[in-house]
Short mmCIF file of C-alpha atoms and ligand atoms in Angstrom, two decimals:
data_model
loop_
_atom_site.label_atom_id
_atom_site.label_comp_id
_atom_site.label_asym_id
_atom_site.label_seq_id
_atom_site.Cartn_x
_atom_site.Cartn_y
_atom_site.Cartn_z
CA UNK A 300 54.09 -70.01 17.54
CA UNK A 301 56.87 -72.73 16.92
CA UNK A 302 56.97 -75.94 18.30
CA UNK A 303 60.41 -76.68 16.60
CA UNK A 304 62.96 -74.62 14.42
CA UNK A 305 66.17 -75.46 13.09
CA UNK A 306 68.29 -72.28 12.05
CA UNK A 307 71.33 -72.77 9.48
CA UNK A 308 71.81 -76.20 10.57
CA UNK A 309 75.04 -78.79 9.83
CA UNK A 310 75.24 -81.86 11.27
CA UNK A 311 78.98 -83.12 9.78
CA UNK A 312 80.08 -86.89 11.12
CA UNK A 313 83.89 -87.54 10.55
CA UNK A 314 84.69 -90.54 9.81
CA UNK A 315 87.20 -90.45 7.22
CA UNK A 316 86.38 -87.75 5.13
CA UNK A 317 83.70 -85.50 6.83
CA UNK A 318 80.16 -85.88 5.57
CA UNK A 319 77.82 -83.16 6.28
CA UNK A 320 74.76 -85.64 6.62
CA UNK A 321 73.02 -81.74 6.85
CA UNK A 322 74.04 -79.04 5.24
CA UNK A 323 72.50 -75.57 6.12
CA UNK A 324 69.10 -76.51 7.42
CA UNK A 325 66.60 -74.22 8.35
CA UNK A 326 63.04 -75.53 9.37
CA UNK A 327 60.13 -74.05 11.48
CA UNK A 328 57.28 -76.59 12.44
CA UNK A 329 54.75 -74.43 13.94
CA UNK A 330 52.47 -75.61 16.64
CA UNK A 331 49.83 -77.98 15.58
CA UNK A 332 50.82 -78.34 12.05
CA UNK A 333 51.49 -81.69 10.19
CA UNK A 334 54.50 -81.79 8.27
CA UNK A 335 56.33 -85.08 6.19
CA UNK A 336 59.69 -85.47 5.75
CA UNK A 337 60.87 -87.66 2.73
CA UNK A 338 63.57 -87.88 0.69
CA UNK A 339 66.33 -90.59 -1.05
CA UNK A 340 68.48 -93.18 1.52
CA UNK A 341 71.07 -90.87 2.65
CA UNK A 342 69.32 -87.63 2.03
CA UNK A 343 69.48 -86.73 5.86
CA UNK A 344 66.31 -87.96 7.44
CA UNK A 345 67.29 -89.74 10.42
CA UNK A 346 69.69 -87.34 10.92
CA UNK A 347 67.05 -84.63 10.93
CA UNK A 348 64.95 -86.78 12.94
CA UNK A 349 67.15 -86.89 15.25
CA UNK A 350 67.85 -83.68 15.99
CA UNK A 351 64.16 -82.24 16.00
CA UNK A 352 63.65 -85.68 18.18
CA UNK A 353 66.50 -84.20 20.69
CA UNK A 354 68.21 -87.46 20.60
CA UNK A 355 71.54 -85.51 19.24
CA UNK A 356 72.83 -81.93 18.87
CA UNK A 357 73.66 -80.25 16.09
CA UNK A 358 77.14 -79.66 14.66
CA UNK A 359 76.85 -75.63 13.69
CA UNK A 360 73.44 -73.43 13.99
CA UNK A 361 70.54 -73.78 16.35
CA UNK A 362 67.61 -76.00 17.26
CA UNK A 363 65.05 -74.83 19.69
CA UNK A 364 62.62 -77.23 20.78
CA UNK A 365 59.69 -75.36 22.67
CA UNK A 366 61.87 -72.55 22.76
CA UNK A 367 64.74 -73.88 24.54
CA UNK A 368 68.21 -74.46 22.79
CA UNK A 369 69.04 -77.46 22.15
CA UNK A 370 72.98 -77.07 22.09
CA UNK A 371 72.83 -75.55 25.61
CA UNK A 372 71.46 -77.72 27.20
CA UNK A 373 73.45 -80.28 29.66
CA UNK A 374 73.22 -83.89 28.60
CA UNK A 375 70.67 -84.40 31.79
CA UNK A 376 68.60 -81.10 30.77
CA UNK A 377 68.71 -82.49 26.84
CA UNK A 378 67.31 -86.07 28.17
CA UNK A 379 64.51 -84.33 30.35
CA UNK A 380 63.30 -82.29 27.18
CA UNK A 381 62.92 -85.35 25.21
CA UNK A 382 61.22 -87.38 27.60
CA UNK A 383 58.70 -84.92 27.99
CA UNK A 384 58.58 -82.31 24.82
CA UNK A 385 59.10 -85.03 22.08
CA UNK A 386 56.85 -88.37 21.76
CA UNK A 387 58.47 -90.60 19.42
CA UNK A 388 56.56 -93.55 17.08
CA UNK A 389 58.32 -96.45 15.60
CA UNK A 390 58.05 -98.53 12.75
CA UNK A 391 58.68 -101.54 15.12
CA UNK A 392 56.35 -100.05 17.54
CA UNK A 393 59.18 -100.53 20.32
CA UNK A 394 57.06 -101.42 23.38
CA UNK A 395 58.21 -103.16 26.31
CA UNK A 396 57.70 -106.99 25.70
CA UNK A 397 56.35 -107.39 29.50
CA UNK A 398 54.39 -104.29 30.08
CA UNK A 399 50.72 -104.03 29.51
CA UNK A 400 49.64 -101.71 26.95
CA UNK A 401 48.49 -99.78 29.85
CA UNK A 402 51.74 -99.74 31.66
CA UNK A 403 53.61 -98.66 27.97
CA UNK A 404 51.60 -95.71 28.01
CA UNK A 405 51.84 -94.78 31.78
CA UNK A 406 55.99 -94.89 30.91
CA UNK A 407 57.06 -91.56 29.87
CA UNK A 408 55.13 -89.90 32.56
CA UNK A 409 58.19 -90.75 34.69
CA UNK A 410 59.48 -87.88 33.54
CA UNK A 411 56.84 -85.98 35.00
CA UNK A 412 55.86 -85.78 39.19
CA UNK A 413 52.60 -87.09 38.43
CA UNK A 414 52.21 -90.46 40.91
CA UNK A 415 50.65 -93.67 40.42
CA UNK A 416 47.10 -93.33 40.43
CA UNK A 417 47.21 -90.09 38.29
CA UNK A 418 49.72 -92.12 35.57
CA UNK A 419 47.10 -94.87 35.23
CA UNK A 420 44.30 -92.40 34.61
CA UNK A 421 45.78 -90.90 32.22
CA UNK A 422 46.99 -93.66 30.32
CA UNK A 423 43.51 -95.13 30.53
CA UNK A 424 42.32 -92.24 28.98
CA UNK A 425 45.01 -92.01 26.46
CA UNK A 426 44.22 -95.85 25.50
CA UNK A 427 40.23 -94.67 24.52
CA UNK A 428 40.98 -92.16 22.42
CA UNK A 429 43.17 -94.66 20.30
CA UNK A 430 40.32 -97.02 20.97
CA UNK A 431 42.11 -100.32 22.86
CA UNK A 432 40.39 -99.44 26.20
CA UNK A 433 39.17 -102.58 26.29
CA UNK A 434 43.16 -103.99 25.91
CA UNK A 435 44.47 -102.28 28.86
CA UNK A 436 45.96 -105.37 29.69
CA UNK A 437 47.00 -106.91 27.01
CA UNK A 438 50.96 -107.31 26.59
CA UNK A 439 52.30 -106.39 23.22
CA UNK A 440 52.67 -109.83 21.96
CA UNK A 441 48.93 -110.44 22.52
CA UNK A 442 47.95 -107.32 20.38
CA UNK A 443 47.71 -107.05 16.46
CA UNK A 444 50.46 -104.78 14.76
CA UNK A 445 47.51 -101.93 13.72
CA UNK A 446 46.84 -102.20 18.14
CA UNK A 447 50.58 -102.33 19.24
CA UNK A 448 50.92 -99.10 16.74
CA UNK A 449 47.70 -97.64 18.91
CA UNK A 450 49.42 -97.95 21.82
CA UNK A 451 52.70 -96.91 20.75
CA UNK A 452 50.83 -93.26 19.68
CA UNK A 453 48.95 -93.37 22.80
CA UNK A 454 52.48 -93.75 24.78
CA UNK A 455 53.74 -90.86 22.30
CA UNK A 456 50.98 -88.35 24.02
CA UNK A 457 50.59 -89.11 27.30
CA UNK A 458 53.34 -86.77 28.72
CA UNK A 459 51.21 -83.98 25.83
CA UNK A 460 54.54 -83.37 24.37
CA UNK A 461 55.27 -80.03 21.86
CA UNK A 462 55.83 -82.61 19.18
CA UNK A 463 54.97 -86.17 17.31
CA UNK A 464 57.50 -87.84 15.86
CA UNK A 465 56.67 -90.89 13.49
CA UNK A 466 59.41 -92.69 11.73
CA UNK A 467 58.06 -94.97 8.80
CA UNK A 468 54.78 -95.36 11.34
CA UNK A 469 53.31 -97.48 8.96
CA UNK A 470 55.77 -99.30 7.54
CA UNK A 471 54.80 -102.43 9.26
CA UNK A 472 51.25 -102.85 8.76
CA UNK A 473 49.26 -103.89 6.10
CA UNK A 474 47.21 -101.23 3.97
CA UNK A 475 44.00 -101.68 5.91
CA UNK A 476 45.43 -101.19 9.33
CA UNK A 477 47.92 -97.98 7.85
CA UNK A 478 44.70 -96.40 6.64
CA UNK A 479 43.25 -96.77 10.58
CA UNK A 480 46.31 -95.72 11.78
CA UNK A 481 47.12 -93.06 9.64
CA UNK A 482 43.27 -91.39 10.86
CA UNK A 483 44.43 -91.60 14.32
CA UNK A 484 47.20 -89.65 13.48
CA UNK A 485 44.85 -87.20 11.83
CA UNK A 486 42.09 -86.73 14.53
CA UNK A 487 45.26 -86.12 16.94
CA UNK A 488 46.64 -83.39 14.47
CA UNK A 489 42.68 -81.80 14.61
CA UNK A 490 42.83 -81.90 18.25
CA UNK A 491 45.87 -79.85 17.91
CA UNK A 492 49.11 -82.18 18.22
CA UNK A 493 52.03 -81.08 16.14
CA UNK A 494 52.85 -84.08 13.92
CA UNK A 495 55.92 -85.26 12.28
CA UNK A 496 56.30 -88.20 10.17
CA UNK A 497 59.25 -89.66 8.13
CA UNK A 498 58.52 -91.54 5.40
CA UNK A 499 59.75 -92.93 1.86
CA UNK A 500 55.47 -93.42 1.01
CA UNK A 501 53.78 -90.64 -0.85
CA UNK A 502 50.74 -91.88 0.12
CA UNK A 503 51.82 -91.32 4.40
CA UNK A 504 53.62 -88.05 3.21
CA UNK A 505 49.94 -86.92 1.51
CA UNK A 506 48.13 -86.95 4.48
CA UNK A 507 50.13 -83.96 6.24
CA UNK A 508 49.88 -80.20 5.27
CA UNK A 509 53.03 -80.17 3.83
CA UNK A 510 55.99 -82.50 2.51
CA UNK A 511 59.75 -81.12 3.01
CA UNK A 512 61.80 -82.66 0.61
CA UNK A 513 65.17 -83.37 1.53
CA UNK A 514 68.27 -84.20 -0.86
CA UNK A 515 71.91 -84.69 0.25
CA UNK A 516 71.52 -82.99 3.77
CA UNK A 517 69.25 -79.74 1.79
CA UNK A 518 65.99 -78.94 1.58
CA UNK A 519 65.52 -79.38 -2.03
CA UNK A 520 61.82 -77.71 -1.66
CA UNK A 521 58.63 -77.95 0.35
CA UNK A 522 55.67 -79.06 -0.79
CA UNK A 523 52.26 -77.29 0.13
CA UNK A 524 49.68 -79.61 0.06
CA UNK A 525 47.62 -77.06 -1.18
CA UNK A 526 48.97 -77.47 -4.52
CA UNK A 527 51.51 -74.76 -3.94
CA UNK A 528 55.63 -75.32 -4.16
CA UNK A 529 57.81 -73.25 -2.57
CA UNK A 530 60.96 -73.32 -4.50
CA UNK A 531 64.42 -72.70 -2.70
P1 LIG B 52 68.68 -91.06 5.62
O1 LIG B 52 68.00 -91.26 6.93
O2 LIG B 52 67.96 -90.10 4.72
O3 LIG B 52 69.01 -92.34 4.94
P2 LIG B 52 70.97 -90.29 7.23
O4 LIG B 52 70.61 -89.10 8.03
O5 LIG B 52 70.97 -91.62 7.91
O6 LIG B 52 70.08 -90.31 5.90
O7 LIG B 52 72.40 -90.08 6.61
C1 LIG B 52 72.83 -88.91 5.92
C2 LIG B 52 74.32 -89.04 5.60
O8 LIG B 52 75.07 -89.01 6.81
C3 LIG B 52 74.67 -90.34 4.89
O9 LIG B 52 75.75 -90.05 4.01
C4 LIG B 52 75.14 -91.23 6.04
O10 LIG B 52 76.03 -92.20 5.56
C5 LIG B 52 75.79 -90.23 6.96
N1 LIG B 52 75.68 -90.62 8.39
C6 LIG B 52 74.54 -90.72 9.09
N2 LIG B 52 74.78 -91.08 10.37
C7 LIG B 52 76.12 -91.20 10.46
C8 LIG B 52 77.01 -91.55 11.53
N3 LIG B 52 76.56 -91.81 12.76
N4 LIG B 52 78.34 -91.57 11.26
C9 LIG B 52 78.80 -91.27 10.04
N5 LIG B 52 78.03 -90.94 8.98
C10 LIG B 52 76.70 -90.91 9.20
P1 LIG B 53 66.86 -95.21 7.81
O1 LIG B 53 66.41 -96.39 7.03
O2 LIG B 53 65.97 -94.86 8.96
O3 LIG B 53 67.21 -94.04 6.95
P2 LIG B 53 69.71 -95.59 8.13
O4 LIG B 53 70.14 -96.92 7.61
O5 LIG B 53 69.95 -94.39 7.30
O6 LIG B 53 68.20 -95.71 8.56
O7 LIG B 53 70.39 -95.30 9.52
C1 LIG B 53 70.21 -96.14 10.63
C2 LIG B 53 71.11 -95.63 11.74
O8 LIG B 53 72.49 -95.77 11.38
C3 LIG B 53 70.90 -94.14 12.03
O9 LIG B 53 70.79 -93.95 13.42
C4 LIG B 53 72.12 -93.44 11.48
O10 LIG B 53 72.53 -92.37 12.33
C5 LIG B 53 73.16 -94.53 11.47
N1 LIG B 53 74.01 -94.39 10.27
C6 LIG B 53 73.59 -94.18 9.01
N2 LIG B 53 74.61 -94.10 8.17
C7 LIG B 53 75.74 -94.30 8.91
C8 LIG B 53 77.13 -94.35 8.61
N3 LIG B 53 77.61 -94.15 7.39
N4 LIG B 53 77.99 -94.59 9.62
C9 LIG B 53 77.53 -94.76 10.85
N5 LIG B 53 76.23 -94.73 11.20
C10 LIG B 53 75.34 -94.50 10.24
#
């Protein structure tokens, strides 16, 4: 069972001379696994982020996301996938300034029919797991970087989408609060999430099942953190 797959994948921007910022990309993420994505500045990450993240289409090949196609998809159909199959985490946490952490995490479920009461609930619940119950109302300026990160993930579940996707989630926070973060992350992949993280830190990339190294838009190899390599 997939959560995402990329099949023979280019994603060329023209500017000038074109650049194939991915070059012939094939990827499955299974449901409920936890995979890393590193590699060099310009390797292809946000680019690949991006498209498993359904914020862009890709240029030749196919990405599914929950089994749906990507590239077929109206612009509309593309925006309603994302908002409730993908739940994305920032290094700059990217909550809004004059929400509660409450109301940031009843947001996405716009996407959904659920109504008012419902939203709340769930968002209440959402904010225990991560363990700010007790911050419901707390806007983000009134919340310590390790929180606001809490209830950015929280927002990221809420709508129980196919995928996590973490971009440098700790990049922000000192090593103490990464460490609490980072275990968050890990109960949530136990309880079944799929989780994706981008980062340039071994250390972040370690704590998944598996690393996929990327080098000028190619998967140069992934790493099975079971000790084993596939080559390619
Ligand atoms: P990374 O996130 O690993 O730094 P990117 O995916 O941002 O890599 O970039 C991969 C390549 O594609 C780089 O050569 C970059 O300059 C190029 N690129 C990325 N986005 C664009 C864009 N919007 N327009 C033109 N070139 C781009
Ligand atoms: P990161 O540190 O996450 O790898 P980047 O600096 O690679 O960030 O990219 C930041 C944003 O700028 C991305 O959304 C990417 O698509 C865009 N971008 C990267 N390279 C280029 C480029 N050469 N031309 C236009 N946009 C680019």
């Amino acid at each position: 069972d997939t959560a995402v797959s990329l099949s023979n994948v280019r994603k060329t921007y023209r500017v000038g001379e074109p650049v194939h910022a991915l070059d012939g990309v094939s990827l499955e993420i299974p449901r409920g696994s936890y995979t890393a994505i590193m590699g060099p500045s310009g390797s292809g990450k946000s680019t690949l982020m991006n498209l498993v993240g359904c914020l862009d289409t890709p240029s030749e090949g196919d990405v599914f996301i929950d089994d749906r196609n990507v590239g077929s998809l109206s612009g509309r159909e593309r925006t309603r996938l994302r908002g409730t199959q993908v739940g994305f985490v920032f290094q700059t946490f990217n909550l809004m300034p004059r929400l509660t952490a409450l109301e940031n995490v009843a947001l996405p479920q716009l996407f959904q029919g659920a109504d008012r009461v419902e939203r709340r609930e769930r968002a209440r619940a959402l904010l225990e797991r991560v363990g700010l119950a007790d911050r419901e109302d707390h806007r983000p300026n009134e919340l310590s970087g390790g929180q606001r990160q809490r209830v950015a993930l929280a927002r990221a579940l809420v709508n129980d989408p196919a995928i996590v996707l973490a971009d440098e989630p700790s990049g922000n926070l000192d090593t103490e609060t990464e460490a609490e973060v980072l275990d968050l992350f890990g109960e949530f992949h136990e309880a079944g999430t799929t989780m994706v993280v981008v980062t340039h830190e071994r250390h972040v990339a370690e704590r998944a099942e598996r690393i996929v190294h990327l080098l000028d838009g190619k998967i140069e190899r992934i790493e099975e953190l079971d000790g084993v390599t596939d080559e390619l």
